[in-house]
mmCIF file of C-alpha atoms in Angstrom:
data_model
loop_
_atom_site.group_PDB
_atom_site.id
_atom_site.type_symbol
_atom_site.label_atom_id
_atom_site.label_comp_id
_atom_site.label_asym_id
_atom_site.label_seq_id
_atom_site.Cartn_x
_atom_site.Cartn_y
_atom_site.Cartn_z
ATOM 1 C CA UNK A 1 -5.108 47.810 -17.281
ATOM 2 C CA UNK A 2 -5.971 44.820 -15.047
ATOM 3 C CA UNK A 3 -3.219 42.282 -14.563
ATOM 4 C CA UNK A 4 -3.964 38.585 -14.971
ATOM 5 C CA UNK A 5 -3.074 36.181 -12.165
ATOM 6 C CA UNK A 6 -1.091 33.107 -13.156
ATOM 7 C CA UNK A 7 -2.162 30.085 -11.074
ATOM 8 C CA UNK A 8 0.523 28.436 -8.960
ATOM 9 C CA UNK A 9 0.744 24.702 -9.683
ATOM 10 C CA UNK A 10 0.134 22.337 -6.781
ATOM 11 C CA UNK A 11 2.703 20.040 -8.413
ATOM 12 C CA UNK A 12 5.596 21.531 -10.415
ATOM 13 C CA UNK A 13 8.223 19.083 -11.647
ATOM 14 C CA UNK A 14 10.916 20.364 -14.005
ATOM 15 C CA UNK A 15 13.633 18.220 -15.563
ATOM 16 C CA UNK A 16 12.992 15.533 -12.957
ATOM 17 C CA UNK A 17 15.492 12.682 -13.014
ATOM 18 C CA UNK A 18 15.707 9.803 -10.564
ATOM 19 C CA UNK A 19 18.179 6.936 -10.989
ATOM 20 C CA UNK A 20 18.334 3.657 -9.105
ATOM 21 C CA UNK A 21 21.633 1.797 -8.947
ATOM 22 C CA UNK A 22 21.820 -1.971 -9.071
ATOM 23 C CA UNK A 23 25.464 -2.841 -8.704
ATOM 24 C CA UNK A 24 27.236 -1.072 -11.546
ATOM 25 C CA UNK A 25 24.019 -0.610 -13.535
ATOM 26 C CA UNK A 26 21.940 2.566 -13.494
ATOM 27 C CA UNK A 27 18.193 2.118 -13.938
ATOM 28 C CA UNK A 28 16.272 5.336 -14.698
ATOM 29 C CA UNK A 29 13.144 5.748 -12.572
ATOM 30 C CA UNK A 30 12.375 9.172 -14.027
ATOM 31 C CA UNK A 31 14.083 10.603 -17.095
ATOM 32 C CA UNK A 32 13.812 14.391 -17.566
ATOM 33 C CA UNK A 33 10.126 14.572 -16.616
ATOM 34 C CA UNK A 34 8.159 17.816 -16.618
ATOM 35 C CA UNK A 35 4.754 17.734 -14.929
ATOM 36 C CA UNK A 36 2.349 20.411 -13.740
ATOM 37 C CA UNK A 37 -0.823 19.707 -11.761
ATOM 38 C CA UNK A 38 -3.109 22.606 -10.913
ATOM 39 C CA UNK A 39 -5.567 23.111 -8.087
ATOM 40 C CA UNK A 40 -8.748 21.077 -8.539
ATOM 41 C CA UNK A 41 -7.367 18.633 -11.104
ATOM 42 C CA UNK A 42 -8.032 14.892 -10.954
ATOM 43 C CA UNK A 43 -5.138 13.055 -12.598
ATOM 44 C CA UNK A 44 -4.525 9.361 -13.225
ATOM 45 C CA UNK A 45 -0.951 8.126 -13.746
ATOM 46 C CA UNK A 46 -0.877 4.885 -15.728
ATOM 47 C CA UNK A 47 1.725 2.599 -17.275
ATOM 48 C CA UNK A 48 3.139 -0.892 -17.194
ATOM 49 C CA UNK A 49 5.119 -2.237 -14.263
ATOM 50 C CA UNK A 50 8.499 -0.492 -14.219
ATOM 51 C CA UNK A 51 7.251 2.459 -16.268
ATOM 52 C CA UNK A 52 8.081 4.980 -13.527
ATOM 53 C CA UNK A 53 4.615 5.710 -12.165
ATOM 54 C CA UNK A 54 5.428 4.606 -8.605
ATOM 55 C CA UNK A 55 8.691 6.564 -8.692
ATOM 56 C CA UNK A 56 6.756 9.618 -9.852
ATOM 57 C CA UNK A 57 4.306 9.217 -6.973
ATOM 58 C CA UNK A 58 7.141 8.832 -4.466
ATOM 59 C CA UNK A 59 8.824 11.990 -5.745
ATOM 60 C CA UNK A 60 5.585 13.985 -5.700
ATOM 61 C CA UNK A 61 4.965 12.689 -2.171
ATOM 62 C CA UNK A 62 8.507 13.755 -1.129
ATOM 63 C CA UNK A 63 9.281 10.145 -0.178
ATOM 64 C CA UNK A 64 12.132 10.105 -2.736
ATOM 65 C CA UNK A 65 14.552 12.899 -3.607
ATOM 66 C CA UNK A 66 15.453 13.808 -7.176
ATOM 67 C CA UNK A 67 18.939 13.272 -8.555
ATOM 68 C CA UNK A 68 18.404 16.126 -11.011
ATOM 69 C CA UNK A 69 15.729 18.738 -11.628
ATOM 70 C CA UNK A 70 13.405 20.571 -9.282
ATOM 71 C CA UNK A 71 10.145 19.945 -7.462
ATOM 72 C CA UNK A 72 7.747 22.398 -5.856
ATOM 73 C CA UNK A 73 4.645 21.371 -3.914
ATOM 74 C CA UNK A 74 2.019 24.111 -3.611
ATOM 75 C CA UNK A 75 4.702 26.691 -4.402
ATOM 76 C CA UNK A 76 7.199 25.355 -1.825
ATOM 77 C CA UNK A 77 10.594 24.295 -3.159
ATOM 78 C CA UNK A 78 11.809 20.960 -1.802
ATOM 79 C CA UNK A 79 15.474 21.131 -2.777
ATOM 80 C CA UNK A 80 17.748 21.606 0.199
ATOM 81 C CA UNK A 81 15.165 20.697 2.817
ATOM 82 C CA UNK A 82 16.272 18.374 5.609
ATOM 83 C CA UNK A 83 14.506 15.062 6.218
ATOM 84 C CA UNK A 84 12.597 16.560 9.152
ATOM 85 C CA UNK A 85 11.573 19.583 7.075
ATOM 86 C CA UNK A 86 10.395 17.292 4.276
ATOM 87 C CA UNK A 87 8.468 15.207 6.781
ATOM 88 C CA UNK A 88 6.637 18.259 8.104
ATOM 89 C CA UNK A 89 5.965 19.544 4.582
ATOM 90 C CA UNK A 90 4.576 16.128 3.664
ATOM 91 C CA UNK A 91 2.385 16.077 6.757
ATOM 92 C CA UNK A 92 0.887 19.507 6.059
ATOM 93 C CA UNK A 93 0.663 19.508 2.261
ATOM 94 C CA UNK A 94 -0.010 15.906 1.193
ATOM 95 C CA UNK A 95 -2.589 13.275 2.070
ATOM 96 C CA UNK A 96 -1.822 9.643 1.187
ATOM 97 C CA UNK A 97 -4.193 6.790 0.346
ATOM 98 C CA UNK A 98 -2.698 3.327 -0.178
ATOM 99 C CA UNK A 99 -3.918 0.047 -1.611
ATOM 100 C CA UNK A 100 -3.412 -1.760 1.710
ATOM 101 C CA UNK A 101 -4.894 1.039 3.880
ATOM 102 C CA UNK A 102 -1.986 1.135 6.421
ATOM 103 C CA UNK A 103 -4.284 1.657 9.410
ATOM 104 C CA UNK A 104 -3.006 1.120 12.950
ATOM 105 C CA UNK A 105 -4.695 -2.154 13.989
ATOM 106 C CA UNK A 106 -5.053 -1.362 17.699
ATOM 107 C CA UNK A 107 -6.472 2.117 17.167
ATOM 108 C CA UNK A 108 -10.056 3.048 16.417
ATOM 109 C CA UNK A 109 -11.140 4.719 13.206
ATOM 110 C CA UNK A 110 -11.218 8.050 15.031
ATOM 111 C CA UNK A 111 -7.726 7.572 16.459
ATOM 112 C CA UNK A 112 -6.337 6.574 13.056
ATOM 113 C CA UNK A 113 -7.697 9.761 11.501
ATOM 114 C CA UNK A 114 -6.137 11.826 14.285
ATOM 115 C CA UNK A 115 -2.596 10.534 13.621
ATOM 116 C CA UNK A 116 -1.456 13.066 10.974
ATOM 117 C CA UNK A 117 -2.875 15.919 13.044
ATOM 118 C CA UNK A 118 -0.919 14.658 16.053
ATOM 119 C CA UNK A 119 2.293 14.893 14.007
ATOM 120 C CA UNK A 120 1.251 18.370 12.844
ATOM 121 C CA UNK A 121 0.920 19.547 16.452
ATOM 122 C CA UNK A 122 -2.841 20.147 16.336
ATOM 123 C CA UNK A 123 -4.451 20.514 19.760
ATOM 124 C CA UNK A 124 -6.352 17.461 21.022
ATOM 125 C CA UNK A 125 -9.765 19.119 21.068
ATOM 126 C CA UNK A 126 -9.291 20.383 17.510
ATOM 127 C CA UNK A 127 -8.004 16.974 16.377
ATOM 128 C CA UNK A 128 -11.105 15.256 17.695
ATOM 129 C CA UNK A 129 -13.487 17.644 15.952
ATOM 130 C CA UNK A 130 -11.610 17.502 12.640
ATOM 131 C CA UNK A 131 -11.442 13.699 12.783
ATOM 132 C CA UNK A 132 -15.178 13.426 13.448
ATOM 133 C CA UNK A 133 -15.896 15.821 10.590
ATOM 134 C CA UNK A 134 -13.591 13.864 8.237
ATOM 135 C CA UNK A 135 -15.233 10.540 9.100
ATOM 136 C CA UNK A 136 -18.636 12.069 8.571
ATOM 137 C CA UNK A 137 -17.439 13.372 5.199
ATOM 138 C CA UNK A 138 -16.655 9.818 4.056
ATOM 139 C CA UNK A 139 -19.864 8.359 5.496
ATOM 140 C CA UNK A 140 -18.454 6.723 8.640
ATOM 141 C CA UNK A 141 -19.859 8.890 11.413
ATOM 142 C CA UNK A 142 -21.327 5.730 12.963
ATOM 143 C CA UNK A 143 -18.034 3.776 12.940
ATOM 144 C CA UNK A 144 -15.752 6.107 14.894
ATOM 145 C CA UNK A 145 -15.071 3.622 17.725
ATOM 146 C CA UNK A 146 -14.527 0.579 15.498
ATOM 147 C CA UNK A 147 -11.111 -1.042 15.086
ATOM 148 C CA UNK A 148 -9.887 -1.776 11.529
ATOM 149 C CA UNK A 149 -10.582 -5.484 12.074
ATOM 150 C CA UNK A 150 -14.234 -4.605 12.692
ATOM 151 C CA UNK A 151 -14.540 -2.776 9.369
ATOM 152 C CA UNK A 152 -14.958 -4.007 5.800
ATOM 153 C CA UNK A 153 -12.282 -3.298 3.181
ATOM 154 C CA UNK A 154 -14.310 -0.435 1.780
ATOM 155 C CA UNK A 155 -14.818 1.047 5.234
ATOM 156 C CA UNK A 156 -11.100 0.772 5.987
ATOM 157 C CA UNK A 157 -10.344 2.633 2.759
ATOM 158 C CA UNK A 158 -12.833 5.313 3.790
ATOM 159 C CA UNK A 159 -10.986 5.681 7.091
ATOM 160 C CA UNK A 160 -7.700 6.067 5.200
ATOM 161 C CA UNK A 161 -9.343 8.720 3.024
ATOM 162 C CA UNK A 162 -10.566 10.581 6.109
ATOM 163 C CA UNK A 163 -7.052 10.376 7.564
ATOM 164 C CA UNK A 164 -5.575 11.735 4.321
ATOM 165 C CA UNK A 165 -7.943 14.706 4.425
ATOM 166 C CA UNK A 166 -7.454 15.480 8.126
ATOM 167 C CA UNK A 167 -4.899 18.274 7.639
ATOM 168 C CA UNK A 168 -6.722 19.783 4.620
ATOM 169 C CA UNK A 169 -3.772 18.975 2.310
ATOM 170 C CA UNK A 170 -3.049 20.755 -0.945
ATOM 171 C CA UNK A 171 -2.794 17.377 -2.676
ATOM 172 C CA UNK A 172 -4.303 13.909 -2.264
ATOM 173 C CA UNK A 173 -2.053 11.102 -3.558
ATOM 174 C CA UNK A 174 -3.627 7.703 -4.110
ATOM 175 C CA UNK A 175 -1.593 4.586 -4.916
ATOM 176 C CA UNK A 176 -3.860 1.882 -6.405
ATOM 177 C CA UNK A 177 -6.601 2.797 -3.883
ATOM 178 C CA UNK A 178 -9.052 0.225 -5.267
ATOM 179 C CA UNK A 179 -6.545 -2.575 -5.886
ATOM 180 C CA UNK A 180 -7.628 -4.597 -2.827
ATOM 181 C CA UNK A 181 -11.373 -4.035 -3.247
ATOM 182 C CA UNK A 182 -14.124 -5.927 -5.060
ATOM 183 C CA UNK A 183 -15.935 -4.295 -7.985
ATOM 184 C CA UNK A 184 -18.915 -3.109 -5.948
ATOM 185 C CA UNK A 185 -16.759 -1.518 -3.247
ATOM 186 C CA UNK A 186 -14.459 -0.072 -5.924
ATOM 187 C CA UNK A 187 -17.445 1.754 -7.424
ATOM 188 C CA UNK A 188 -18.343 3.196 -4.005
ATOM 189 C CA UNK A 189 -14.789 4.428 -3.344
ATOM 190 C CA UNK A 190 -14.515 5.957 -6.828
ATOM 191 C CA UNK A 191 -17.778 7.804 -6.285
ATOM 192 C CA UNK A 192 -16.268 9.211 -3.098
ATOM 193 C CA UNK A 193 -13.153 10.327 -5.000
ATOM 194 C CA UNK A 194 -15.444 11.993 -7.552
ATOM 195 C CA UNK A 195 -17.263 13.846 -4.777
ATOM 196 C CA UNK A 196 -14.011 14.962 -3.164
ATOM 197 C CA UNK A 197 -12.693 16.305 -6.457
ATOM 198 C CA UNK A 198 -15.981 18.079 -7.165
ATOM 199 C CA UNK A 199 -15.535 19.673 -3.738
ATOM 200 C CA UNK A 200 -12.154 21.078 -4.802
ATOM 201 C CA UNK A 201 -9.694 18.387 -3.698
ATOM 202 C CA UNK A 202 -6.704 17.992 -6.047
ATOM 203 C CA UNK A 203 -6.027 14.300 -6.699
ATOM 204 C CA UNK A 204 -3.185 12.380 -8.346
ATOM 205 C CA UNK A 205 -3.894 8.652 -8.544
ATOM 206 C CA UNK A 206 -1.649 5.811 -9.722
ATOM 207 C CA UNK A 207 -3.676 2.961 -11.198
ATOM 208 C CA UNK A 208 -3.295 0.032 -13.579
ATOM 209 C CA UNK A 209 -7.077 -0.181 -14.072
ATOM 210 C CA UNK A 210 -8.307 1.506 -17.271
ATOM 211 C CA UNK A 211 -11.841 1.844 -15.899
ATOM 212 C CA UNK A 212 -10.518 3.635 -12.816
ATOM 213 C CA UNK A 213 -8.366 5.948 -14.976
ATOM 214 C CA UNK A 214 -11.398 6.721 -17.136
ATOM 215 C CA UNK A 215 -13.115 8.240 -14.081
ATOM 216 C CA UNK A 216 -10.472 10.963 -13.792
ATOM 217 C CA UNK A 217 -10.204 14.210 -15.762
ATOM 218 C CA UNK A 218 -6.659 13.767 -17.065
ATOM 219 C CA UNK A 219 -4.536 10.711 -17.818
ATOM 220 C CA UNK A 220 -0.725 10.800 -17.718
ATOM 221 C CA UNK A 221 0.803 7.737 -19.370
ATOM 222 C CA UNK A 222 4.360 6.662 -18.523
ATOM 223 C CA UNK A 223 6.912 4.405 -20.178
ATOM 224 C CA UNK A 224 10.585 3.854 -19.332
ATOM 225 C CA UNK A 225 10.600 6.730 -16.854
ATOM 226 C CA UNK A 226 9.132 9.245 -19.303
ATOM 227 C CA UNK A 227 5.709 10.782 -19.805
ATOM 228 C CA UNK A 228 4.699 9.616 -23.276
ATOM 229 C CA UNK A 229 1.149 10.956 -23.259
ATOM 230 C CA UNK A 230 -0.757 13.542 -21.253
ATOM 231 C CA UNK A 231 -4.448 13.684 -22.111
ATOM 232 C CA UNK A 232 -5.860 16.918 -20.725
ATOM 233 C CA UNK A 233 -9.523 17.624 -20.152
ATOM 234 C CA UNK A 234 -9.932 21.341 -19.553
ATOM 235 C CA UNK A 235 -6.782 21.794 -17.474
ATOM 236 C CA UNK A 236 -4.478 24.800 -18.004
ATOM 237 C CA UNK A 237 -1.975 24.081 -20.760
ATOM 238 C CA UNK A 238 1.481 23.180 -19.549
ATOM 239 C CA UNK A 239 4.617 21.699 -21.099
ATOM 240 C CA UNK A 240 4.937 17.925 -21.037
ATOM 241 C CA UNK A 241 7.846 15.621 -21.739
ATOM 242 C CA UNK A 242 7.039 13.446 -24.744
ATOM 243 C CA UNK A 243 9.330 10.543 -25.569
#
C-alpha cells in the first residue's frame, strides 16, 4: 500500500504569543496564533493599524522572537537559535521586500542584489551571475549599473524584489510593497508578484489595500493580535485561530 506524503509547511506557527511592554502595561502583539503557509501559496495579511499584522510579519521573518509558542520556517525550528544563527537562517530562507525599498544609495542595482549573497558566503563569480539573472527576471537587465537615484520608484522596487530572490528563498515576505507607488506602477509590481507566484514562489504580503489583497490566493485577517478570518482558495486545510 503506497504511503501518502504530508507536505511540510513553509510557515508553521503554533500557539504564537508576542507581548510588548509599555511601562507596567502588557500589549499583546500576537495572541495564541496558529498559522500554516504551504509551498506555492500567495497570502495577504490584512487588518487595521495595531491588529498584529506587522508583528506577525516580524515573527515570520525571524526579526522578533516569540514569548510563547513555536515557529518553524521550511521545517527548521527557530527556538533556541542564537542571533547569528537566526540571521543566517533569515538570509538563506527568507527574502524581504519593503515599502521604502531599503536600497544602498551608493551601490548600483547589481551590487544591491548581490548583498544577501555576500552575507551567505556565495563566491563573487556566482554572485554576479545570480544577480544578473535576478535583475533580468524582474525586467531590469538594462539597468544593472544604475544607482537607486537614477531609477524610478517602480524600478527600485524591482531591484528590491531581485535582491529578495537572490538566494532562492523558501519564502518571500512583502511589507506594503506598493505603499509608496502610484496606481500604474502598483499594477506593474503586482503583475510581477503574480508571475513570481505562478513560477512557484511562496509569498506572504502585509497590505492595507483591499485591491492588492484581492490579487492574492488567500487572505488572513487580523484583529487585536488574533486571526479572525482565513479565507482559503485551494490551499491545504489547516487549523486557524478564530477569535
